[in-house]
CSV table of C-alpha atoms and ligand atoms in Angstrom, one decimal:
chain,number,residue,atom,x,y,z
A,1,MET,CA,-0.1,0.1,-0.4
A,2,ARG,CA,1.3,3.6,-0.8
A,3,GLU,CA,2.5,5.7,2.3
A,4,ALA,CA,-0.7,8.4,1.3
A,5,ASP,CA,-3.5,5.7,1.3
A,6,ARG,CA,-1.6,4.2,4.8
A,7,ASP,CA,-2.1,8.0,5.9
A,8,ALA,CA,-5.9,7.8,4.9
A,9,VAL,CA,-6.2,4.5,6.3
A,10,ASP,CA,-5.2,5.4,9.6
A,11,ARG,CA,-7.3,8.0,9.9
A,12,VAL,CA,-10.7,5.8,10.1
A,13,ARG,CA,-11.5,6.4,13.7
A,14,GLU,CA,-13.2,3.8,15.0
A,15,GLN,CA,-15.2,5.8,18.1
A,16,ARG,CA,-16.7,8.3,15.2
A,17,LEU,CA,-17.9,5.2,13.5
A,18,TRP,CA,-19.2,3.7,17.1
A,19,GLN,CA,-20.8,6.9,18.2
A,20,ARG,CA,-22.5,7.3,14.8
A,21,LEU,CA,-24.1,4.1,15.1
A,22,ALA,CA,-25.1,5.3,18.3
A,23,ASP,CA,-26.6,8.3,17.0
A,24,MET,CA,-28.4,6.4,13.9
A,25,ALA,CA,-29.7,3.9,16.8
A,26,ARG,CA,-31.4,6.6,18.6
A,27,ILE,CA,-33.9,6.9,15.6
A,28,GLY,CA,-36.3,4.3,15.7
A,29,ALA,CA,-35.3,3.1,18.5
A,30,ILE,CA,-37.3,-0.2,20.0
A,31,PRO,CA,-36.8,-2.1,23.4
A,32,GLY,CA,-33.9,-4.8,23.6
A,33,ASN,CA,-31.4,-2.4,22.3
A,34,GLY,CA,-33.1,-3.0,18.4
A,35,VAL,CA,-34.3,-0.3,15.7
A,36,ASN,CA,-37.4,-0.3,13.8
A,37,ARG,CA,-36.7,2.1,10.9
A,38,ALA,CA,-39.1,1.3,8.1
A,39,ALA,CA,-38.3,2.4,4.5
A,40,PHE,CA,-39.8,6.2,3.7
A,41,SER,CA,-41.3,6.3,7.4
A,42,ALA,CA,-40.5,9.5,9.6
A,43,GLU,CA,-37.4,7.5,11.1
A,44,ASP,CA,-36.2,6.7,7.8
A,45,ILE,CA,-36.4,10.6,7.1
A,46,ALA,CA,-34.7,11.9,10.2
A,47,ALA,CA,-31.9,9.0,9.7
A,48,ARG,CA,-31.7,10.9,6.0
A,49,LYS,CA,-31.4,13.8,7.8
A,50,LEU,CA,-29.0,13.2,9.9
A,51,LEU,CA,-26.3,11.5,7.2
A,52,ILE,CA,-27.2,14.5,5.2
A,53,SER,CA,-25.6,16.9,7.6
A,54,TRP,CA,-22.8,14.9,9.1
A,55,ALA,CA,-21.8,15.1,5.0
A,56,ARG,CA,-22.6,18.9,4.4
A,57,ALA,CA,-20.6,19.6,7.3
A,58,ARG,CA,-17.4,18.2,5.5
A,59,GLY,CA,-18.4,19.9,2.1
A,60,PHE,CA,-19.5,16.6,0.4
A,61,THR,CA,-22.0,16.6,-2.4
A,62,VAL,CA,-25.7,15.5,-1.8
A,63,ALA,CA,-27.7,14.2,-4.6
A,64,ILE,CA,-31.1,11.8,-4.9
A,65,ASP,CA,-33.0,10.0,-7.7
A,66,VAL,CA,-36.3,9.1,-8.0
A,67,ILE,CA,-36.5,6.0,-5.8
A,68,GLY,CA,-35.1,8.5,-3.0
A,69,ASN,CA,-31.6,6.8,-2.7
A,70,LEU,CA,-29.2,9.1,-1.9
A,71,PHE,CA,-25.5,10.0,-2.8
A,72,ILE,CA,-22.9,11.3,-1.0
A,73,ARG,CA,-19.8,12.2,-3.1
A,74,ARG,CA,-16.1,13.2,-2.8
A,75,ALA,CA,-14.8,14.9,-5.5
A,76,GLY,CA,-12.1,13.5,-7.8
A,77,THR,CA,-10.0,15.4,-9.9
A,78,ASP,CA,-11.3,14.3,-13.3
A,79,PRO,CA,-14.5,15.8,-13.6
A,80,HIS,CA,-15.6,13.4,-16.1
A,81,ALA,CA,-14.8,10.3,-14.3
A,82,ALA,CA,-17.3,7.7,-13.0
A,83,PRO,CA,-17.1,7.4,-9.8
A,84,VAL,CA,-16.1,4.4,-7.5
A,85,MET,CA,-18.9,3.9,-5.2
A,86,THR,CA,-19.8,2.2,-1.8
A,87,GLY,CA,-23.0,2.2,0.7
A,88,SER,CA,-25.5,-0.2,1.8
A,89,HIS,CA,-29.1,1.0,3.2
A,90,MET,CA,-30.7,2.8,6.2
A,91,ASP,CA,-33.8,1.3,6.6
A,92,SER,CA,-34.4,-1.5,8.9
A,93,GLN,CA,-36.7,-4.9,9.9
A,94,PRO,CA,-39.5,-4.4,12.1
A,95,ARG,CA,-37.4,-5.7,14.8
A,96,GLY,CA,-34.3,-5.1,13.2
A,97,GLY,CA,-30.9,-4.4,14.8
A,98,ARG,CA,-28.3,-1.4,15.2
A,99,PHE,CA,-25.7,-2.8,11.9
A,100,ASP,CA,-27.5,-4.4,9.2
A,101,GLY,CA,-27.4,-1.6,6.5
A,102,ILE,CA,-26.6,1.4,8.6
A,103,TYR,CA,-22.8,0.3,9.0
A,104,GLY,CA,-22.2,0.1,5.3
A,105,VAL,CA,-23.3,3.6,5.2
A,106,LEU,CA,-21.4,5.0,7.8
A,107,ALA,CA,-18.3,3.0,7.3
A,108,GLY,CA,-18.6,4.5,3.7
A,109,LEU,CA,-18.9,8.1,5.6
A,110,GLU,CA,-15.4,7.0,7.6
A,111,ALA,CA,-13.8,6.5,4.3
A,112,LEU,CA,-14.8,9.6,2.8
A,113,GLU,CA,-13.7,11.3,5.9
A,114,ALA,CA,-10.6,9.9,6.3
A,115,MET,CA,-9.9,10.6,2.8
A,116,GLU,CA,-10.7,14.3,3.3
A,117,GLU,CA,-8.5,14.1,6.8
A,118,ALA,CA,-5.4,13.0,4.9
A,119,GLY,CA,-5.8,15.4,2.3
A,120,ILE,CA,-5.8,12.5,-0.4
A,121,LYS,CA,-6.7,13.6,-4.4
A,122,THR,CA,-8.3,10.7,-6.5
A,123,ARG,CA,-8.9,11.2,-10.2
A,124,ARG,CA,-12.3,9.1,-9.6
A,125,PRO,CA,-14.9,10.8,-7.2
A,126,VAL,CA,-15.4,8.7,-4.1
A,127,GLU,CA,-19.3,8.7,-4.0
A,128,LEU,CA,-21.2,7.2,-0.7
A,129,VAL,CA,-24.9,6.0,-1.6
A,130,ALA,CA,-27.7,5.1,1.0
A,131,TRP,CA,-29.9,2.7,-0.9
A,132,SER,CA,-33.6,3.0,0.0
A,133,ASN,CA,-36.1,0.2,0.9
A,134,GLU,CA,-33.3,-2.4,1.2
A,135,GLU,CA,-35.4,-5.0,3.7
A,136,GLY,CA,-38.5,-4.8,2.0
A,137,GLY,CA,-40.5,-5.3,5.1
A,138,ARG,CA,-42.9,-2.1,4.7
A,139,PHE,CA,-43.1,-2.0,0.8
A,140,PRO,CA,-42.0,-5.4,-0.9
A,141,PRO,CA,-40.0,-6.5,-2.5
A,142,CYS,CA,-36.3,-6.0,-0.7
A,143,THR,CA,-33.4,-4.2,-2.7
A,144,MET,CA,-35.7,-1.6,-4.7
A,145,GLY,CA,-33.4,1.1,-4.1
A,146,SER,CA,-30.6,-0.7,-6.2
A,147,ALA,CA,-33.0,-2.3,-8.5
A,148,VAL,CA,-34.3,0.6,-9.4
A,149,PHE,CA,-31.0,2.6,-9.8
A,150,THR,CA,-30.0,0.0,-12.2
A,151,THR,CA,-33.3,-0.3,-14.0
A,152,ALA,CA,-34.0,-4.0,-13.2
A,153,MET,CA,-37.0,-2.9,-11.6
A,154,PRO,CA,-39.2,-0.2,-13.1
A,155,LEU,CA,-40.4,2.2,-10.7
A,156,ALA,CA,-43.8,2.5,-12.6
A,157,GLU,CA,-44.6,-1.0,-11.3
A,158,LEU,CA,-43.8,-0.4,-7.5
A,159,LEU,CA,-45.8,2.8,-7.1
A,160,GLU,CA,-48.8,1.3,-5.9
A,161,VAL,CA,-47.4,-1.3,-3.7
A,162,LYS,CA,-49.2,-0.5,-0.2
A,163,ASP,CA,-48.1,-1.1,3.2
A,164,ASP,CA,-49.8,-2.9,6.3
A,165,ALA,CA,-51.9,0.7,6.6
A,166,GLY,CA,-53.0,1.0,3.1
A,167,ILE,CA,-50.3,3.7,2.3
A,168,ALA,CA,-49.1,3.3,-1.1
A,169,LEU,CA,-45.4,3.7,-2.1
A,170,LYS,CA,-45.5,6.5,-4.2
A,171,ASP,CA,-47.3,8.8,-1.2
A,172,ALA,CA,-44.4,7.4,1.3
A,173,LEU,CA,-41.7,8.5,-1.4
A,174,ALA,CA,-43.2,11.5,-2.1
A,175,GLN,CA,-43.1,12.5,1.4
A,176,THR,CA,-39.2,11.3,1.7
A,177,LEU,CA,-38.6,13.2,-1.4
A,178,ALA,CA,-40.4,16.4,0.0
A,179,ALA,CA,-38.2,16.4,3.2
A,180,MET,CA,-34.8,16.7,1.4
A,181,PRO,CA,-35.3,19.5,-1.4
A,182,ALA,CA,-32.0,20.6,-1.5
A,183,ALA,CA,-30.5,17.5,-2.8
A,184,GLU,CA,-29.1,17.6,-6.1
A,185,LYS,CA,-31.1,14.8,-8.7
A,186,ARG,CA,-29.5,12.2,-9.9
A,187,GLU,CA,-30.4,10.3,-13.2
A,188,LEU,CA,-30.9,6.6,-12.8
A,189,ASN,CA,-28.0,3.9,-14.2
A,190,ALA,CA,-25.5,6.5,-13.6
A,191,PRO,CA,-22.3,5.6,-14.8
A,192,ALA,CA,-20.3,4.0,-11.6
A,193,ALA,CA,-16.7,2.7,-12.1
A,194,ALA,CA,-16.9,-0.3,-9.4
A,195,TYR,CA,-18.9,-0.7,-6.1
A,196,ILE,CA,-17.9,-2.1,-2.8
A,197,GLU,CA,-20.1,-2.8,0.2
A,198,ALA,CA,-19.1,-3.2,4.0
A,199,HIS,CA,-21.8,-5.5,6.1
A,200,ILE,CA,-22.0,-7.6,9.1
A,201,GLU,CA,-21.6,-11.0,7.9
A,202,GLN,CA,-25.2,-11.9,9.7
A,203,GLY,CA,-24.0,-15.6,10.0
A,204,PRO,CA,-21.5,-17.1,12.3
A,205,LEU,CA,-18.5,-18.1,10.0
A,206,LEU,CA,-16.0,-15.2,10.9
A,207,GLU,CA,-16.5,-15.4,14.5
A,208,GLN,CA,-16.3,-19.1,15.0
A,209,GLU,CA,-13.0,-18.9,13.4
A,210,GLY,CA,-11.9,-15.5,14.8
A,211,LYS,CA,-11.4,-13.8,11.2
A,212,THR,CA,-11.8,-9.9,11.1
A,213,ILE,CA,-12.8,-9.7,7.5
A,214,GLY,CA,-14.8,-11.8,5.1
A,215,VAL,CA,-14.0,-11.5,1.5
A,216,VAL,CA,-17.2,-11.6,-0.3
A,217,THR,CA,-17.6,-13.9,-3.6
A,218,GLY,CA,-20.9,-13.7,-4.4
A,219,ILE,CA,-24.4,-13.8,-3.4
A,220,GLN,CA,-26.9,-16.6,-3.3
A,221,GLY,CA,-30.1,-16.6,-5.9
A,222,LEU,CA,-33.5,-15.9,-4.3
A,223,ARG,CA,-37.3,-16.2,-5.4
A,224,TRP,CA,-40.0,-14.3,-3.5
A,225,PHE,CA,-43.6,-14.7,-3.9
A,226,ASN,CA,-47.1,-13.4,-2.7
A,227,VAL,CA,-49.6,-17.0,-2.4
A,228,GLU,CA,-53.2,-16.0,-2.0
A,229,PHE,CA,-55.9,-18.1,-1.2
A,230,PHE,CA,-59.7,-17.0,-1.7
A,231,GLY,CA,-62.6,-18.6,0.1
A,232,GLU,CA,-65.7,-17.5,1.4
A,233,THR,CA,-66.5,-15.9,4.8
A,234,ALA,CA,-69.3,-17.5,7.0
A,235,HIS,CA,-70.2,-18.5,10.4
A,236,ALA,CA,-68.0,-20.7,12.7
A,237,GLY,CA,-71.2,-21.7,14.8
A,238,THR,CA,-73.6,-22.8,12.0
A,239,THR,CA,-71.7,-23.4,8.4
A,240,PRO,CA,-71.0,-27.1,8.5
A,241,LEU,CA,-67.7,-27.9,7.3
A,242,ALA,CA,-68.8,-29.9,4.0
A,243,ALA,CA,-70.1,-26.4,2.8
A,244,ARG,CA,-67.1,-24.2,3.9
A,245,GLN,CA,-64.5,-22.4,1.4
A,246,ASP,CA,-62.0,-21.9,4.0
A,247,ALA,CA,-59.1,-19.9,2.5
A,248,LEU,CA,-57.1,-20.6,5.9
A,249,ARG,CA,-57.3,-24.4,5.7
A,250,GLU,CA,-56.0,-24.8,2.5
A,251,ALA,CA,-53.4,-22.4,2.9
A,252,ILE,CA,-52.3,-24.4,5.8
A,253,ALA,CA,-52.3,-27.4,3.7
A,254,ALA,CA,-50.1,-25.7,0.8
A,255,ILE,CA,-47.4,-24.4,3.6
A,256,GLY,CA,-47.1,-28.2,4.6
A,257,ALA,CA,-46.8,-29.3,0.8
A,258,LEU,CA,-44.0,-26.4,0.5
A,259,HIS,CA,-42.3,-27.3,3.5
A,260,GLU,CA,-42.0,-30.9,2.1
A,261,LEU,CA,-40.9,-29.6,-1.5
A,262,THR,CA,-38.2,-27.9,0.0
A,263,ARG,CA,-36.9,-30.2,2.5
A,264,ASP,CA,-33.0,-30.6,1.8
A,265,ALA,CA,-30.7,-32.8,3.9
A,266,SER,CA,-27.6,-31.0,3.3
A,267,ASP,CA,-29.2,-27.9,4.9
A,268,THR,CA,-28.4,-25.6,2.1
A,269,LEU,CA,-31.4,-24.3,0.6
A,270,ARG,CA,-33.3,-21.6,2.6
A,271,PHE,CA,-37.0,-21.5,3.1
A,272,THR,CA,-39.0,-18.9,4.9
A,273,ILE,CA,-42.9,-17.9,5.4
A,274,GLY,CA,-42.2,-14.8,7.2
A,275,ARG,CA,-45.5,-13.3,6.6
A,276,LEU,CA,-49.4,-14.2,6.8
A,277,LEU,CA,-52.0,-12.0,6.5
A,278,VAL,CA,-55.8,-13.3,7.3
A,279,ARG,CA,-58.9,-11.9,6.2
A,280,PRO,CA,-61.7,-11.1,8.1
A,281,ASN,CA,-59.4,-12.4,11.4
A,282,SER,CA,-61.9,-12.9,13.4
A,283,PRO,CA,-62.2,-16.4,15.5
A,284,ASN,CA,-65.9,-16.9,14.6
A,285,SER,CA,-65.9,-16.3,11.1
A,286,VAL,CA,-64.5,-18.5,8.4
A,287,PRO,CA,-61.3,-16.8,6.4
A,288,SER,CA,-62.3,-15.6,3.5
A,289,HIS,CA,-58.9,-14.3,2.4
A,290,VAL,CA,-55.2,-15.5,2.9
A,291,MET,CA,-52.2,-14.1,1.9
A,292,PHE,CA,-48.6,-15.5,2.8
A,293,SER,CA,-45.3,-14.5,1.1
A,294,VAL,CA,-42.4,-17.2,0.2
A,295,ASP,CA,-38.9,-16.6,0.4
A,296,VAL,CA,-36.7,-19.3,-1.4
A,297,ARG,CA,-32.8,-19.1,-1.6
A,298,HIS,CA,-30.2,-21.3,-3.0
A,299,PRO,CA,-26.5,-20.8,-4.3
A,300,ASP,CA,-26.8,-22.8,-7.3
A,301,THR,CA,-28.6,-21.2,-10.5
A,302,GLY,CA,-30.4,-24.8,-11.2
A,303,THR,CA,-31.8,-25.2,-7.9
A,304,ILE,CA,-33.1,-22.1,-7.3
A,305,ALA,CA,-34.7,-22.2,-10.8
A,306,ARG,CA,-36.1,-25.6,-10.4
A,307,MET,CA,-37.8,-24.6,-7.2
A,308,GLY,CA,-38.7,-21.1,-8.2
A,309,GLU,CA,-40.8,-22.9,-11.1
A,310,ALA,CA,-42.4,-25.7,-8.4
A,311,ILE,CA,-43.8,-23.4,-5.5
A,312,GLU,CA,-47.3,-22.1,-8.1
A,313,PRO,CA,-47.8,-26.0,-8.9
A,314,THR,CA,-47.3,-27.2,-5.4
A,315,VAL,CA,-49.8,-24.5,-4.0
A,316,ARG,CA,-51.9,-25.2,-6.4
A,317,LYS,CA,-52.7,-28.9,-5.8
A,318,ALA,CA,-53.4,-28.0,-2.3
A,319,ALA,CA,-56.4,-25.8,-3.2
A,320,THR,CA,-59.8,-27.9,-3.8
A,321,ARG,CA,-62.1,-25.2,-3.2
A,322,CYS,CA,-60.5,-22.0,-3.0
A,323,SER,CA,-59.0,-20.0,-6.0
A,324,VAL,CA,-55.7,-19.1,-5.3
A,325,ARG,CA,-53.0,-16.3,-7.4
A,326,VAL,CA,-49.4,-16.7,-6.9
A,327,THR,CA,-47.1,-13.5,-7.8
A,328,PRO,CA,-43.3,-13.6,-8.3
A,329,THR,CA,-42.5,-10.5,-6.7
A,330,LEU,CA,-38.4,-11.1,-6.5
A,331,ARG,CA,-35.9,-13.4,-8.8
A,332,ASP,CA,-32.5,-12.9,-8.7
A,333,ASP,CA,-30.4,-15.8,-9.7
A,334,PRO,CA,-26.9,-16.4,-7.7
A,335,CYS,CA,-24.5,-14.0,-8.5
A,336,ALA,CA,-20.6,-14.1,-8.6
A,337,PHE,CA,-18.7,-10.8,-7.9
A,338,ASP,CA,-15.9,-9.9,-10.4
A,339,PRO,CA,-12.6,-11.1,-9.6
A,340,SER,CA,-10.6,-7.9,-10.1
A,341,VAL,CA,-12.9,-6.4,-6.8
A,342,VAL,CA,-12.8,-9.5,-4.9
A,343,ASP,CA,-9.0,-9.5,-5.1
A,344,CYS,CA,-8.8,-6.1,-4.4
A,345,VAL,CA,-10.5,-6.5,-1.1
A,346,GLU,CA,-8.6,-9.6,-0.4
A,347,ARG,CA,-5.1,-7.4,-0.8
A,348,ALA,CA,-6.6,-4.7,1.4
A,349,ALA,CA,-7.1,-7.2,3.9
A,350,GLN,CA,-3.6,-8.7,3.4
A,351,ALA,CA,-2.0,-5.1,3.6
A,352,LEU,CA,-3.5,-4.4,7.0
A,353,LYS,CA,-2.6,-7.9,8.5
A,354,LEU,CA,-6.1,-8.7,9.5
A,355,ALA,CA,-7.2,-12.2,9.0
A,356,HIS,CA,-9.8,-13.0,6.7
A,357,ARG,CA,-11.1,-15.8,4.6
A,358,ARG,CA,-13.0,-15.7,1.4
A,359,MET,CA,-16.8,-16.4,1.6
A,360,PRO,CA,-20.4,-16.3,-0.2
A,361,SER,CA,-23.4,-14.2,1.2
A,362,GLY,CA,-26.4,-15.8,2.3
A,363,ALA,CA,-28.2,-12.7,3.0
A,364,SER,CA,-29.4,-10.5,-0.4
A,365,HIS,CA,-27.6,-7.1,-0.7
A,366,ASP,CA,-27.8,-4.1,-3.0
A,367,ALA,CA,-24.5,-5.3,-4.1
A,368,MET,CA,-26.5,-7.8,-6.1
A,369,TYR,CA,-27.7,-5.3,-8.3
A,370,MET,CA,-24.6,-3.1,-8.6
A,371,ALA,CA,-22.6,-6.3,-10.1
A,372,ARG,CA,-25.1,-6.3,-12.9
A,373,VAL,CA,-23.4,-2.5,-14.0
A,374,CYS,CA,-20.3,-2.4,-12.8
A,375,PRO,CA,-17.4,-4.8,-10.8
A,376,THR,CA,-18.4,-5.1,-7.5
A,377,GLY,CA,-17.6,-7.0,-3.9
A,378,MET,CA,-18.3,-6.8,-0.3
A,379,ILE,CA,-16.7,-6.6,3.0
A,380,PHE,CA,-18.3,-8.6,5.9
A,381,VAL,CA,-17.1,-8.2,9.8
A,382,PRO,CA,-18.1,-10.7,12.5
A,383,CYS,CA,-21.2,-10.1,13.9
A,384,GLU,CA,-22.1,-11.7,17.8
A,385,ARG,CA,-23.0,-15.6,17.2
A,386,GLY,CA,-24.4,-14.6,13.6
A,387,ILE,CA,-27.4,-13.2,15.3
A,388,SER,CA,-29.4,-10.5,12.8
A,389,HIS,CA,-33.0,-9.3,11.8
A,390,ASN,CA,-33.2,-9.4,15.4
A,391,GLU,CA,-32.7,-6.7,18.3
A,392,ALA,CA,-30.0,-8.7,19.8
A,393,GLU,CA,-27.7,-7.9,16.6
A,394,ASN,CA,-24.5,-6.7,17.9
A,395,ALA,CA,-20.7,-6.5,16.6
A,396,ARG,CA,-17.3,-5.3,18.0
A,397,PRO,CA,-16.2,-1.6,17.6
A,398,GLU,CA,-12.6,-3.1,16.3
A,399,ASP,CA,-14.1,-4.8,14.0
A,400,LEU,CA,-16.3,-2.5,12.6
A,401,ALA,CA,-13.5,0.1,12.1
A,402,ALA,CA,-11.3,-2.5,10.6
A,403,GLY,CA,-13.8,-2.9,8.1
A,404,ALA,CA,-13.9,0.4,7.1
A,405,ARG,CA,-10.3,0.6,6.9
A,406,VAL,CA,-10.4,-2.4,4.2
A,407,LEU,CA,-12.7,-0.3,2.5
A,408,THR,CA,-11.0,2.9,2.7
A,409,ALA,CA,-7.9,0.9,1.0
A,410,ALA,CA,-10.1,-0.7,-1.2
A,411,LEU,CA,-11.8,2.2,-2.8
A,412,LEU,CA,-8.6,4.2,-2.9
A,413,GLU,CA,-6.8,1.2,-4.9
A,414,LEU,CA,-10.4,1.2,-7.2
A,415,ALA,CA,-10.5,5.4,-7.3
A,416,ALA,CA,-6.8,6.4,-8.8
A,417,PRO,CA,-5.1,8.3,-6.3
A,418,VAL,CA,-3.2,11.1,-8.0
A,419,ARG,CA,0.7,11.2,-7.2
B,501,LIG,C1,-31.7,-9.0,3.1
B,501,LIG,O1,-32.0,-8.3,4.5
B,501,LIG,C2,-32.6,-9.9,2.5
B,501,LIG,O2,-33.3,-10.6,2.8
B,501,LIG,O3,-31.3,-11.3,2.7
B,502,LIG,MN1,-28.8,-5.5,5.1
B,503,LIG,MN1,-31.3,-6.8,6.1
């Protein structure tokens, strides 16, 4: 590593990063040390404003696109060069932790701050992005901001998605955009030279092996569906069973069949039904409408494709009297990161003498969509017992800072420092 790059890396401040994580964790704090910061909520807007205030205090420019992705730029010497990008998300799961997503955003800000303090010049701009609605807990599907930015999902098809309170995405998004009028406008699919995302591992391997850095090689594939059963509501005390169209009874049969379909002795396949809505949801009325979500994941392209295709026929077989609708909401094939960025992250970990290993990601990330448009990689740091999507999510300040140092070194290599 060059002397000047080492100077910038050394200016990453563990205490500043930790303090900012704590400041962000207060926005949407829930009991048990967790965070509930749904996309495009008042809490999301407050987190965005805090991030923008830190960026402006340093003189970085702020831009926003039509889905609300925020771009914070440290200028390069070549005004025409595409930026090297880094980032993650600020929204959380309903019972989320203090690190999922926000760590990658604040590690990126720390990298920009460290470069600024070292007075280092890069030919390319270095740009931090806070992606909108990565979690998809309020407005499915997940990774929406990066999917819209890379034009993999047309925004027009998402605007009518509603949350549980019946609020449409288009209205929550408009409110978010109106809350940050001073930001410049950024076009979708603006060119990027490379993208690196830092994130907690969300699994136990790094901690178990005593490693500080995961050099991420790619992300497993997934399919999401909404499954609906339509029956007829009736009186629970009087309607003979033989005369019922009970949507919940048939949905439960379908859920059992899906668990059978996805049984995997090697425990590689991941299958989750995380959402179940029942209408009218009254103890003495036969359920007329059930909706449940399906999330299925596997690292092998053929297996995830076969599983994706088997979901609808398996559900239909379980329906005897009700009608069924199966709506695919997300389809991501497994992605392999660009070897040049994977090598770059590994070199940075080696240069900083940090114990590291290569590993795939089981969780999805915005890096999956960025990998479609530019050379992409990720950096994982350990989290306690691999717990994530849970208030108890935890990580050590020194590991988080180490990840930010690797990020700074890798971004500098890709952004072409000016000698
Ligand atoms: C992102 O949180 C995912 O669902 O993997
Ligand atoms: Mn995340
Ligand atoms: Mn998450």
